[in-house]
Short mmCIF file of C-alpha atoms in Angstrom, two decimals:
data_model
loop_
_atom_site.label_atom_id
_atom_site.label_comp_id
_atom_site.label_asym_id
_atom_site.label_seq_id
_atom_site.Cartn_x
_atom_site.Cartn_y
_atom_site.Cartn_z
CA MET A 1 83.60 94.16 -177.50
CA ARG A 2 86.75 95.15 -175.56
CA SER A 3 89.72 97.13 -176.85
CA LYS A 4 91.26 100.62 -176.80
CA LEU A 5 90.23 103.83 -178.53
CA SER A 6 92.77 105.45 -180.85
CA THR A 7 92.89 108.77 -182.66
CA ALA A 8 92.08 108.70 -186.37
CA ASP A 9 94.27 111.03 -188.43
CA ASP A 10 93.17 112.43 -191.79
CA GLN A 11 89.84 110.61 -191.57
CA LEU A 12 86.20 111.70 -191.68
CA PHE A 13 85.79 110.45 -188.10
CA SER A 14 87.75 111.28 -184.92
CA TYR A 15 88.41 107.90 -183.32
CA TYR A 16 88.50 104.23 -184.09
CA PHE A 17 88.26 101.01 -182.12
CA THR A 18 90.40 97.92 -182.78
CA PRO A 19 88.94 94.62 -181.48
CA ASN A 20 90.82 91.32 -181.26
CA ASN A 21 90.74 90.68 -185.04
CA GLY A 22 92.94 93.75 -185.57
CA VAL A 23 90.56 95.47 -188.02
CA ALA A 24 90.04 99.12 -187.05
CA ILE A 25 86.43 100.30 -186.96
CA ALA A 26 85.35 103.96 -186.88
CA VAL A 27 83.26 104.93 -183.84
CA VAL A 28 80.91 107.81 -182.98
CA GLY A 29 78.57 108.34 -180.04
CA GLU A 30 74.85 107.97 -180.52
CA THR A 31 74.25 110.97 -178.25
CA ALA A 32 76.22 114.09 -177.41
CA ALA A 33 76.94 112.71 -173.91
CA ILE A 34 78.41 109.46 -175.25
CA GLU A 35 80.40 111.35 -177.90
CA GLN A 36 81.92 113.49 -175.14
CA GLN A 37 82.74 110.36 -173.10
CA VAL A 38 84.45 108.79 -176.12
CA ASP A 39 86.52 111.94 -176.56
CA GLU A 40 87.58 112.01 -172.89
CA LEU A 41 88.57 108.33 -172.83
CA ALA A 42 90.52 108.55 -176.10
CA GLN A 43 92.54 111.51 -174.78
CA GLN A 44 93.69 109.70 -171.61
CA SER A 45 97.29 108.54 -171.43
CA PRO A 46 97.69 105.66 -171.34
CA ALA A 47 94.42 104.98 -173.10
CA PRO A 48 92.25 102.67 -170.96
CA GLU A 49 90.72 99.51 -172.27
CA VAL A 50 87.02 99.98 -172.86
CA ARG A 51 83.94 97.99 -173.74
CA ILE A 52 81.42 99.33 -176.22
CA TRP A 53 77.91 98.41 -177.29
CA GLY A 54 76.23 99.74 -180.39
CA VAL A 55 75.03 99.25 -183.95
CA ARG A 56 77.40 98.60 -186.83
CA GLN A 57 76.79 100.75 -189.90
CA PRO A 58 76.62 99.46 -192.55
CA ALA A 59 75.98 95.84 -191.73
CA SER A 60 77.95 94.46 -194.69
CA ASP A 61 81.58 93.30 -194.31
CA SER A 62 82.28 94.50 -197.86
CA GLU A 63 81.84 98.19 -196.97
CA PRO A 64 83.71 100.58 -194.61
CA ALA A 65 82.39 100.06 -191.11
CA MET A 66 81.35 102.41 -188.31
CA ILE A 67 79.89 101.61 -184.89
CA ILE A 68 77.25 103.95 -183.47
CA ILE A 69 78.05 103.58 -179.74
CA SER A 70 74.98 103.35 -177.51
CA GLU A 71 76.95 102.40 -174.35
CA ILE A 72 80.62 102.61 -173.35
CA LEU A 73 82.34 101.38 -170.19
CA ALA A 74 85.89 101.64 -168.82
CA GLU A 75 87.20 100.33 -165.50
CA GLY A 76 85.89 102.44 -162.65
CA MET A 77 83.53 104.38 -164.87
CA THR A 78 79.75 104.70 -164.61
CA PRO A 79 78.34 103.68 -167.98
CA ILE A 80 76.47 106.21 -170.09
CA THR A 81 73.78 104.74 -172.31
CA THR A 82 71.20 106.02 -174.71
CA ALA A 83 68.54 104.51 -172.47
CA THR A 84 69.37 107.03 -169.73
CA PRO A 85 70.69 110.14 -171.48
CA SER A 86 72.04 112.99 -169.44
CA ALA A 87 69.89 116.02 -168.79
CA THR A 88 71.87 118.02 -171.32
CA ALA A 89 71.49 115.45 -174.11
CA ALA A 90 68.05 116.32 -175.46
CA VAL A 91 66.69 114.13 -178.24
CA ALA A 92 66.63 115.92 -181.59
CA THR A 93 63.23 115.77 -183.32
CA ALA A 94 62.40 116.51 -186.95
CA THR A 95 58.94 117.78 -187.95
CA VAL A 96 58.00 117.37 -191.62
CA ARG A 97 57.20 120.71 -193.28
CA VAL A 98 55.17 119.60 -196.32
CA ASN A 99 53.08 116.62 -197.46
CA GLY A 100 54.50 113.66 -199.36
CA VAL A 101 58.16 113.96 -198.31
CA ASN A 102 60.22 110.99 -199.45
CA LEU A 103 62.31 109.05 -196.93
CA TYR A 104 65.28 107.52 -198.75
CA SER A 105 67.41 104.49 -197.93
CA GLY A 106 70.54 106.66 -198.16
CA PRO A 107 71.56 110.34 -198.04
CA GLY A 108 70.56 111.30 -201.57
CA GLN A 109 67.79 111.13 -204.12
CA ASN A 110 69.62 108.42 -206.06
CA TYR A 111 68.71 105.92 -203.30
CA ALA A 112 65.44 103.99 -203.10
CA VAL A 113 62.39 105.51 -201.41
CA VAL A 114 61.49 103.52 -198.27
CA GLU A 115 58.58 105.58 -196.96
CA GLN A 116 56.59 108.78 -197.50
CA LEU A 117 56.09 111.23 -194.65
CA SER A 118 53.11 113.49 -194.04
CA MET A 119 53.07 117.14 -193.05
CA ASN A 120 53.71 117.63 -189.29
CA GLU A 121 54.82 114.02 -188.83
CA GLN A 122 57.58 113.82 -186.22
CA CYS A 123 60.64 111.56 -186.29
CA GLN A 124 63.69 111.18 -184.07
CA VAL A 125 66.94 112.46 -185.56
CA THR A 126 69.54 109.74 -185.08
CA GLY A 127 72.38 111.13 -187.16
CA ARG A 128 73.53 113.21 -190.08
CA SER A 129 75.45 112.81 -193.30
CA GLN A 130 79.12 113.78 -193.45
CA VAL A 131 78.30 117.09 -195.15
CA GLY A 132 75.30 117.67 -192.89
CA ASP A 133 72.66 118.35 -195.56
CA TRP A 134 70.85 115.03 -194.97
CA LEU A 135 69.44 113.72 -191.67
CA HIS A 136 69.04 110.10 -190.60
CA LEU A 137 65.60 109.63 -189.01
CA ARG A 138 63.72 106.98 -187.07
CA CYS A 139 59.99 107.49 -187.48
CA MET A 140 56.97 106.30 -185.49
CA ASN A 141 56.45 103.19 -187.61
CA VAL A 142 60.06 102.16 -186.80
CA VAL A 143 61.26 102.95 -190.30
CA ASP A 144 64.78 104.32 -190.62
CA GLY A 145 65.76 106.51 -193.53
CA TRP A 146 67.17 109.78 -194.80
CA VAL A 147 65.54 113.11 -195.57
CA ALA A 148 66.93 116.37 -196.97
CA MET A 149 67.41 118.86 -194.14
CA GLN A 150 65.43 121.70 -195.78
CA LEU A 151 62.23 119.59 -195.78
CA VAL A 152 62.02 119.33 -191.97
CA THR A 153 62.13 121.62 -188.96
CA VAL A 154 64.51 120.28 -186.31
CA SER A 155 64.26 120.92 -182.57
CA ASN A 156 67.06 120.26 -180.03
CA LEU A 157 69.59 120.01 -182.86
CA THR A 158 73.20 119.90 -181.67
CA LEU A 159 76.49 119.96 -183.50
CA ASN A 160 77.30 116.62 -181.88
CA LEU A 161 74.89 114.59 -183.98
CA PRO A 162 76.75 111.43 -184.93
CA ILE A 163 77.79 110.96 -188.54
CA VAL A 164 75.97 107.96 -189.97
CA LEU A 165 77.42 106.25 -193.01
CA GLY A 166 74.73 105.34 -195.48
CA PRO A 167 74.94 102.41 -197.87
CA VAL A 168 77.14 102.71 -200.91
CA ALA A 169 75.38 104.95 -203.42
CA PRO A 170 74.04 103.11 -206.45
CA THR A 171 76.02 103.73 -209.60
CA PRO A 172 73.92 105.92 -211.92
CA THR A 173 73.25 104.51 -215.33
CA PHE A 174 72.80 106.82 -218.28
CA THR A 175 71.15 105.87 -221.52
CA LEU A 176 71.82 108.12 -224.45
CA THR A 177 68.55 109.04 -226.12
CA PRO A 178 68.22 110.85 -229.44
CA THR A 179 67.21 114.50 -229.34
CA PRO A 180 63.46 114.50 -229.86
CA THR A 181 61.76 116.33 -232.68
CA ILE A 182 60.09 119.34 -231.04
CA ARG A 183 56.60 120.06 -232.37
CA ASN A 184 54.99 121.39 -229.19
CA TRP A 185 56.66 122.47 -225.94
CA LYS A 186 60.41 121.91 -225.70
CA THR A 187 60.66 120.63 -222.12
CA SER A 188 64.03 120.55 -220.33
CA TYR A 189 64.36 118.79 -216.95
CA PHE A 190 67.11 119.65 -214.43
CA ASN A 191 68.14 117.81 -211.26
CA ASN A 192 68.34 121.09 -209.35
CA THR A 193 65.93 123.90 -208.49
CA THR A 194 67.82 126.59 -210.41
CA LEU A 195 67.52 125.44 -214.05
CA THR A 196 71.31 125.32 -214.27
CA GLY A 197 73.72 122.96 -215.99
CA THR A 198 72.88 120.42 -218.66
CA PRO A 199 69.31 119.08 -218.67
CA VAL A 200 69.06 115.43 -217.66
CA LEU A 201 66.18 115.04 -220.11
CA VAL A 202 64.74 117.00 -223.04
CA ALA A 203 61.29 116.01 -224.29
CA ASP A 204 58.48 117.18 -226.55
CA VAL A 205 55.35 117.85 -224.46
CA GLU A 206 51.95 118.53 -225.99
CA SER A 207 50.46 120.46 -223.05
CA ILE A 208 51.55 121.70 -219.62
CA ASN A 209 49.17 119.91 -217.28
CA MET A 210 51.18 117.56 -215.07
CA ASN A 211 50.65 116.08 -211.63
CA TRP A 212 53.44 113.81 -210.36
CA GLY A 213 52.28 113.49 -206.74
CA SER A 214 55.40 112.65 -204.75
CA GLY A 215 57.04 110.76 -207.62
CA ALA A 216 59.60 111.73 -210.23
CA PRO A 217 58.56 113.40 -213.53
CA ALA A 218 60.53 110.87 -215.58
CA ALA A 219 63.32 108.29 -215.37
CA GLY A 220 66.57 109.96 -214.41
CA VAL A 221 64.84 113.04 -212.90
CA ASN A 222 64.74 113.64 -209.15
CA ALA A 223 61.51 113.13 -207.23
CA ASP A 224 62.33 116.30 -205.25
CA ASN A 225 64.52 119.34 -205.92
CA PHE A 226 64.10 119.50 -209.68
CA SER A 227 63.16 122.23 -212.16
CA ILE A 228 61.71 122.37 -215.67
CA ARG A 229 61.82 124.89 -218.52
CA PHE A 230 59.03 124.85 -221.14
CA GLU A 231 59.66 126.78 -224.39
CA ARG A 232 57.49 127.40 -227.44
CA THR A 233 56.82 130.02 -230.12
CA LEU A 234 53.17 130.65 -231.02
CA ASP A 235 51.27 132.84 -233.49
CA PHE A 236 48.53 135.00 -231.98
CA ALA A 237 45.70 136.71 -233.84
CA PRO A 238 45.32 140.28 -232.53
CA ASN A 239 43.42 140.03 -229.25
CA THR A 240 43.70 140.08 -225.46
CA TYR A 241 44.81 136.69 -224.17
CA ARG A 242 44.50 135.20 -220.72
CA PHE A 243 47.38 133.17 -219.25
CA THR A 244 46.47 130.95 -216.30
CA VAL A 245 48.93 129.04 -214.10
CA ARG A 246 48.87 126.96 -210.95
CA ALA A 247 51.84 125.13 -209.43
CA ASP A 248 53.39 123.46 -206.43
CA ASP A 249 55.99 124.98 -205.95
CA GLY A 250 57.36 127.98 -207.93
CA ILE A 251 56.50 129.23 -211.42
CA ARG A 252 57.41 132.10 -213.78
CA VAL A 253 55.97 133.04 -217.19
CA TRP A 254 57.87 134.98 -219.86
CA VAL A 255 56.65 136.40 -223.17
CA ASP A 256 59.45 137.56 -225.50
CA GLU A 257 61.83 137.76 -222.50
CA ARG A 258 59.30 139.91 -220.64
CA LEU A 259 58.44 138.49 -217.22
CA ILE A 260 54.65 138.71 -216.97
CA LEU A 261 54.12 136.49 -213.91
CA ASP A 262 56.55 135.76 -211.10
CA GLN A 263 55.58 133.39 -208.28
CA TRP A 264 59.05 131.92 -207.69
CA ASN A 265 58.40 130.66 -204.17
CA VAL A 266 57.42 127.51 -202.30
CA SER A 267 53.66 127.09 -202.59
CA ALA A 268 50.94 124.56 -201.84
CA GLY A 269 49.40 125.27 -205.24
CA ASP A 270 46.11 126.51 -203.80
CA VAL A 271 46.12 129.79 -205.76
CA GLU A 272 45.47 130.09 -209.49
CA TYR A 273 47.24 133.07 -211.10
CA VAL A 274 45.85 134.84 -214.15
CA VAL A 275 47.36 137.55 -216.37
CA ASP A 276 45.69 139.21 -219.38
CA LEU A 277 47.92 140.49 -222.19
CA TYR A 278 47.26 141.93 -225.64
CA LEU A 279 49.25 140.05 -228.32
CA ALA A 280 49.47 139.98 -232.10
CA GLY A 281 51.80 137.95 -234.31
CA SER A 282 54.57 135.52 -233.33
CA HIS A 283 55.74 135.47 -229.70
CA ALA A 284 58.14 133.27 -227.74
CA LEU A 285 56.72 131.81 -224.52
CA ARG A 286 58.78 130.41 -221.67
CA ILE A 287 57.43 128.81 -218.49
CA GLU A 288 59.86 128.01 -215.69
CA TYR A 289 58.95 125.74 -212.77
CA TYR A 290 60.68 124.26 -209.75
CA GLU A 291 59.80 121.71 -207.05
CA VAL A 292 61.41 121.47 -203.61
CA GLY A 293 59.65 118.62 -201.84
CA GLY A 294 56.31 116.97 -201.16
CA LEU A 295 53.64 116.90 -203.85
CA ALA A 296 54.39 118.35 -207.29
CA PHE A 297 52.20 119.62 -210.12
CA VAL A 298 52.19 122.39 -212.74
CA MET A 299 49.40 123.68 -214.99
CA PHE A 300 49.51 126.36 -217.70
CA THR A 301 46.76 127.32 -220.13
CA TYR A 302 46.05 130.26 -222.41
CA GLY A 303 43.18 131.52 -224.52
CA VAL A 304 41.26 134.62 -225.56
CA ALA A 305 40.33 136.60 -222.46
CA PRO A 306 36.64 137.25 -221.81
CA PRO A 307 35.58 140.88 -222.19
CA ILE A 308 36.15 142.98 -219.09
CA VAL A 309 32.99 144.53 -217.69
CA ALA A 310 33.55 148.21 -217.12
CA THR A 311 31.67 148.18 -213.83
CA ALA A 312 30.40 145.43 -211.60
CA THR A 313 27.07 145.48 -209.78
CA PRO A 314 27.10 144.97 -206.01
CA SER A 315 25.18 141.71 -206.46
CA THR A 316 28.19 140.14 -208.19
CA ILE A 317 30.49 140.94 -205.28
CA GLN A 318 30.41 138.33 -202.54
CA ALA A 319 30.23 140.81 -199.69
CA PRO A 320 26.56 141.00 -198.65
CA ASP A 321 27.24 143.92 -196.33
CA LEU A 322 29.07 145.86 -199.05
CA GLY A 323 27.22 149.13 -198.54
CA GLY A 324 27.98 149.28 -194.81
CA SER A 325 31.53 147.98 -194.76
CA SER A 326 34.40 150.40 -194.70
CA TRP A 327 38.14 150.34 -195.04
CA SER A 328 40.83 151.55 -192.69
CA ALA A 329 43.14 153.43 -195.05
CA ASP A 330 46.76 154.51 -194.42
CA TYR A 331 48.55 156.80 -196.91
CA PHE A 332 52.34 157.21 -197.08
CA ASP A 333 54.47 159.93 -198.68
CA ASN A 334 56.70 157.31 -200.32
CA PRO A 335 56.10 154.37 -202.71
CA ASP A 336 57.34 151.77 -200.18
CA LEU A 337 54.61 151.78 -197.46
CA SER A 338 57.38 152.73 -195.05
CA GLY A 339 57.46 155.01 -192.03
CA ILE A 340 54.48 156.67 -190.36
CA PRO A 341 51.36 157.29 -192.47
CA VAL A 342 50.88 160.95 -193.39
CA MET A 343 47.12 160.44 -193.56
CA ARG A 344 44.83 157.88 -191.94
CA ARG A 345 41.08 157.70 -192.40
CA ARG A 346 38.04 155.45 -192.81
CA GLU A 347 36.79 155.00 -196.37
CA GLY A 348 33.61 153.43 -197.70
CA THR A 349 33.37 150.87 -200.46
CA GLY A 350 32.69 151.94 -204.03
CA ALA A 351 29.41 151.50 -205.85
CA ALA A 352 30.97 149.25 -208.50
CA ALA A 353 33.65 147.45 -206.47
CA PRO A 354 34.91 147.27 -202.87
CA LEU A 355 37.77 149.59 -203.94
CA ASP A 356 37.02 151.86 -206.90
CA LEU A 357 39.35 154.87 -206.79
CA PHE A 358 40.62 157.24 -209.47
CA TRP A 359 42.85 160.14 -208.48
CA SER A 360 43.94 161.12 -212.03
CA SER A 361 47.08 163.22 -211.54
CA GLY A 362 45.92 164.61 -208.19
CA THR A 363 46.51 163.66 -204.57
CA PRO A 364 44.32 161.45 -202.32
CA GLY A 365 44.45 164.06 -199.59
CA TYR A 366 46.40 166.37 -197.34
CA GLY A 367 50.09 165.45 -196.96
CA VAL A 368 50.09 162.88 -199.79
CA PRO A 369 52.16 163.87 -202.87
CA THR A 370 50.78 163.56 -206.39
CA THR A 371 53.47 161.02 -207.34
CA ASN A 372 55.62 158.47 -205.48
CA TRP A 373 53.12 157.63 -202.77
CA SER A 374 51.55 154.42 -201.44
CA ALA A 375 48.57 153.28 -199.40
CA ARG A 376 47.20 150.29 -197.50
CA TRP A 377 43.53 149.37 -196.97
CA LEU A 378 42.22 146.90 -194.36
CA GLY A 379 38.61 145.68 -194.17
CA ASP A 380 36.52 142.69 -193.05
CA PHE A 381 34.05 141.20 -195.52
CA SER A 382 31.61 138.33 -195.40
CA PHE A 383 32.06 135.42 -197.82
CA GLU A 384 30.21 132.27 -198.72
CA SER A 385 32.34 129.12 -198.93
CA GLY A 386 33.77 128.20 -202.33
CA ASN A 387 36.30 129.23 -204.97
CA TYR A 388 36.75 132.95 -205.61
CA VAL A 389 38.21 135.14 -208.34
CA PHE A 390 40.08 138.26 -207.16
CA ALA A 391 40.61 140.99 -209.75
CA ALA A 392 42.31 144.36 -210.07
CA ARG A 393 42.83 147.26 -212.47
CA VAL A 394 45.69 149.44 -211.38
CA ASN A 395 48.26 152.05 -212.24
CA ASP A 396 50.90 151.36 -210.85
CA GLY A 397 51.46 148.45 -208.36
CA VAL A 398 48.99 146.37 -206.34
CA ARG A 399 49.02 143.48 -203.87
CA ILE A 400 45.91 141.73 -202.47
CA PHE A 401 45.85 139.54 -199.36
CA ILE A 402 43.06 137.62 -197.66
CA ASP A 403 43.78 136.67 -194.05
CA ASP A 404 47.46 137.50 -194.77
CA ILE A 405 47.55 135.03 -197.69
CA ARG A 406 48.72 136.71 -200.88
CA VAL A 407 46.24 136.09 -203.69
CA LEU A 408 47.36 138.64 -206.29
CA GLU A 409 50.47 140.73 -206.88
CA GLU A 410 51.67 143.01 -209.64
CA TRP A 411 54.18 145.27 -207.88
CA ASN A 412 55.47 147.03 -210.99
CA ASP A 413 55.12 150.40 -212.70
CA GLY A 414 52.48 150.88 -215.38
CA TYR A 415 48.86 150.01 -216.06
CA TRP A 416 47.86 146.41 -215.35
CA GLU A 417 44.72 144.35 -215.05
CA GLY A 418 44.58 140.74 -213.97
CA TYR A 419 42.76 138.03 -212.09
CA ASN A 420 43.73 135.28 -209.66
CA LYS A 421 41.68 132.43 -208.29
CA PHE A 422 41.64 131.32 -204.64
CA PHE A 423 40.35 127.83 -203.82
CA ASP A 424 38.17 126.63 -200.93
CA LEU A 425 37.62 129.88 -199.05
CA GLY A 426 35.75 129.19 -195.84
CA VAL A 427 32.41 130.75 -194.97
CA GLY A 428 32.35 133.81 -192.73
CA TYR A 429 34.23 137.07 -192.33
CA HIS A 430 37.74 137.39 -193.75
CA THR A 431 40.20 140.26 -193.52
CA MET A 432 41.10 141.83 -196.85
CA ARG A 433 44.33 143.81 -197.22
CA VAL A 434 45.12 145.81 -200.35
CA GLU A 435 48.47 147.53 -200.88
CA TYR A 436 49.07 150.06 -203.66
CA TYR A 437 51.67 152.49 -204.92
CA ASN A 438 51.66 155.26 -207.52
CA ARG A 439 54.93 156.15 -209.17
CA THR A 440 53.94 158.72 -211.80
CA GLY A 441 51.04 159.45 -214.08
CA GLU A 442 47.39 158.81 -213.31
CA GLY A 443 46.55 157.13 -210.03
CA ARG A 444 43.97 154.38 -210.41
CA LEU A 445 42.89 151.41 -208.28
CA GLN A 446 39.93 149.09 -208.72
CA VAL A 447 39.74 145.85 -206.72
CA TRP A 448 36.82 143.41 -206.67
CA TRP A 449 36.06 139.72 -206.21
CA TYR A 450 33.30 137.29 -206.98
CA LYS A 451 32.44 133.66 -206.39
CA ASP A 452 33.42 131.29 -209.19
CA VAL A 453 30.14 129.64 -210.13
CA GLY A 454 31.72 127.38 -212.77
CA PRO A 455 33.05 123.86 -212.11
CA GLN A 456 34.67 123.71 -208.71
CA LEU A 457 38.32 122.75 -209.31
CA ALA A 458 39.94 120.62 -206.66
CA PRO A 459 43.18 122.17 -205.32
#
């Protein structure tokens, strides 16, 4: 097509092109080099007549039009095309961060899903939404679609990505449903990850054991970027109860407005978290969950906790070389593991557990105060392959890592004992890291692990 470029005032685009039919069409360059050429030609006075080649978006005459220019030519000018981009116009590439990411037909979750992308899959970035929070991609199987920007890692991203107009968003339809009678878990669904605003759905759920894959939890709820609040009041006979959770992505558990478990972070769901708590009488439970992208599931169970064995025998600890292994221990004169250690030494494993330490109200050693101190232990241990339970008794805070993967955390003041499960640990040596702090009172730390010999749960 041949015509002149003109400046667009008070529009979402910078320039438009008016062909012979007199209908102005918005234009943007497909690459940064072409966008710069469009800008230079439009600023010339008088504006030269140009020819452009490109793709019209959208393709329907009933919707506002935009041409994504792939080639532009004016008299006496060497054409710039997307087939031969300039050296400075690198192609932007998006790498998918998690499994099961939905590719939508438009820039929003209210559009249809056209494809699902796998972790580490790479696509070319061909444009962005007007706000910039959605990217238009072309993937290896020649499927075009849109993905939320936070679900991909983009390389060679420039501010000159062309704005691509998606199809007209479908008009949402809302069906008023009666408020359900709540006999079990009152379950509130939100189309955001922050549990804010009015729930899009409230339902009565018998148990919290849900696996949606990459789909939506229910009609009217997003497939990605949603959150759920589960609420229920239960009567407990006096006893110690075990609360077990596993989720992809974040989860929190509250008992009577007391936060007993906080894993509010993006997760693959490969760690099972366990907290034991003594309860008697009526108590209000609240479980909060959110999903960002990819696969989605949440599981919560509770029951009477098994009795805690006061000591464990070395045969129950999956570290065959337990007697010969030792820890590298660093002690700090503050509760934050900060600065230079005031004491560093090698320490052996305990007879009952890899770490079995009780300082009472004393100090671990020279330079370490009796209160407000912290320590870090590092050690390599041999494991068989399988699922493992990691456990701790502590006063005050503890964190446990295996190969820098956090498997247990209770970084709070006070006595605590709890268990977490780690799935599919590989055979061989793994590096254990235990972090601890003592605020006041008796100093105590016991850490151990054992292979789960029950049914092997798939992650």
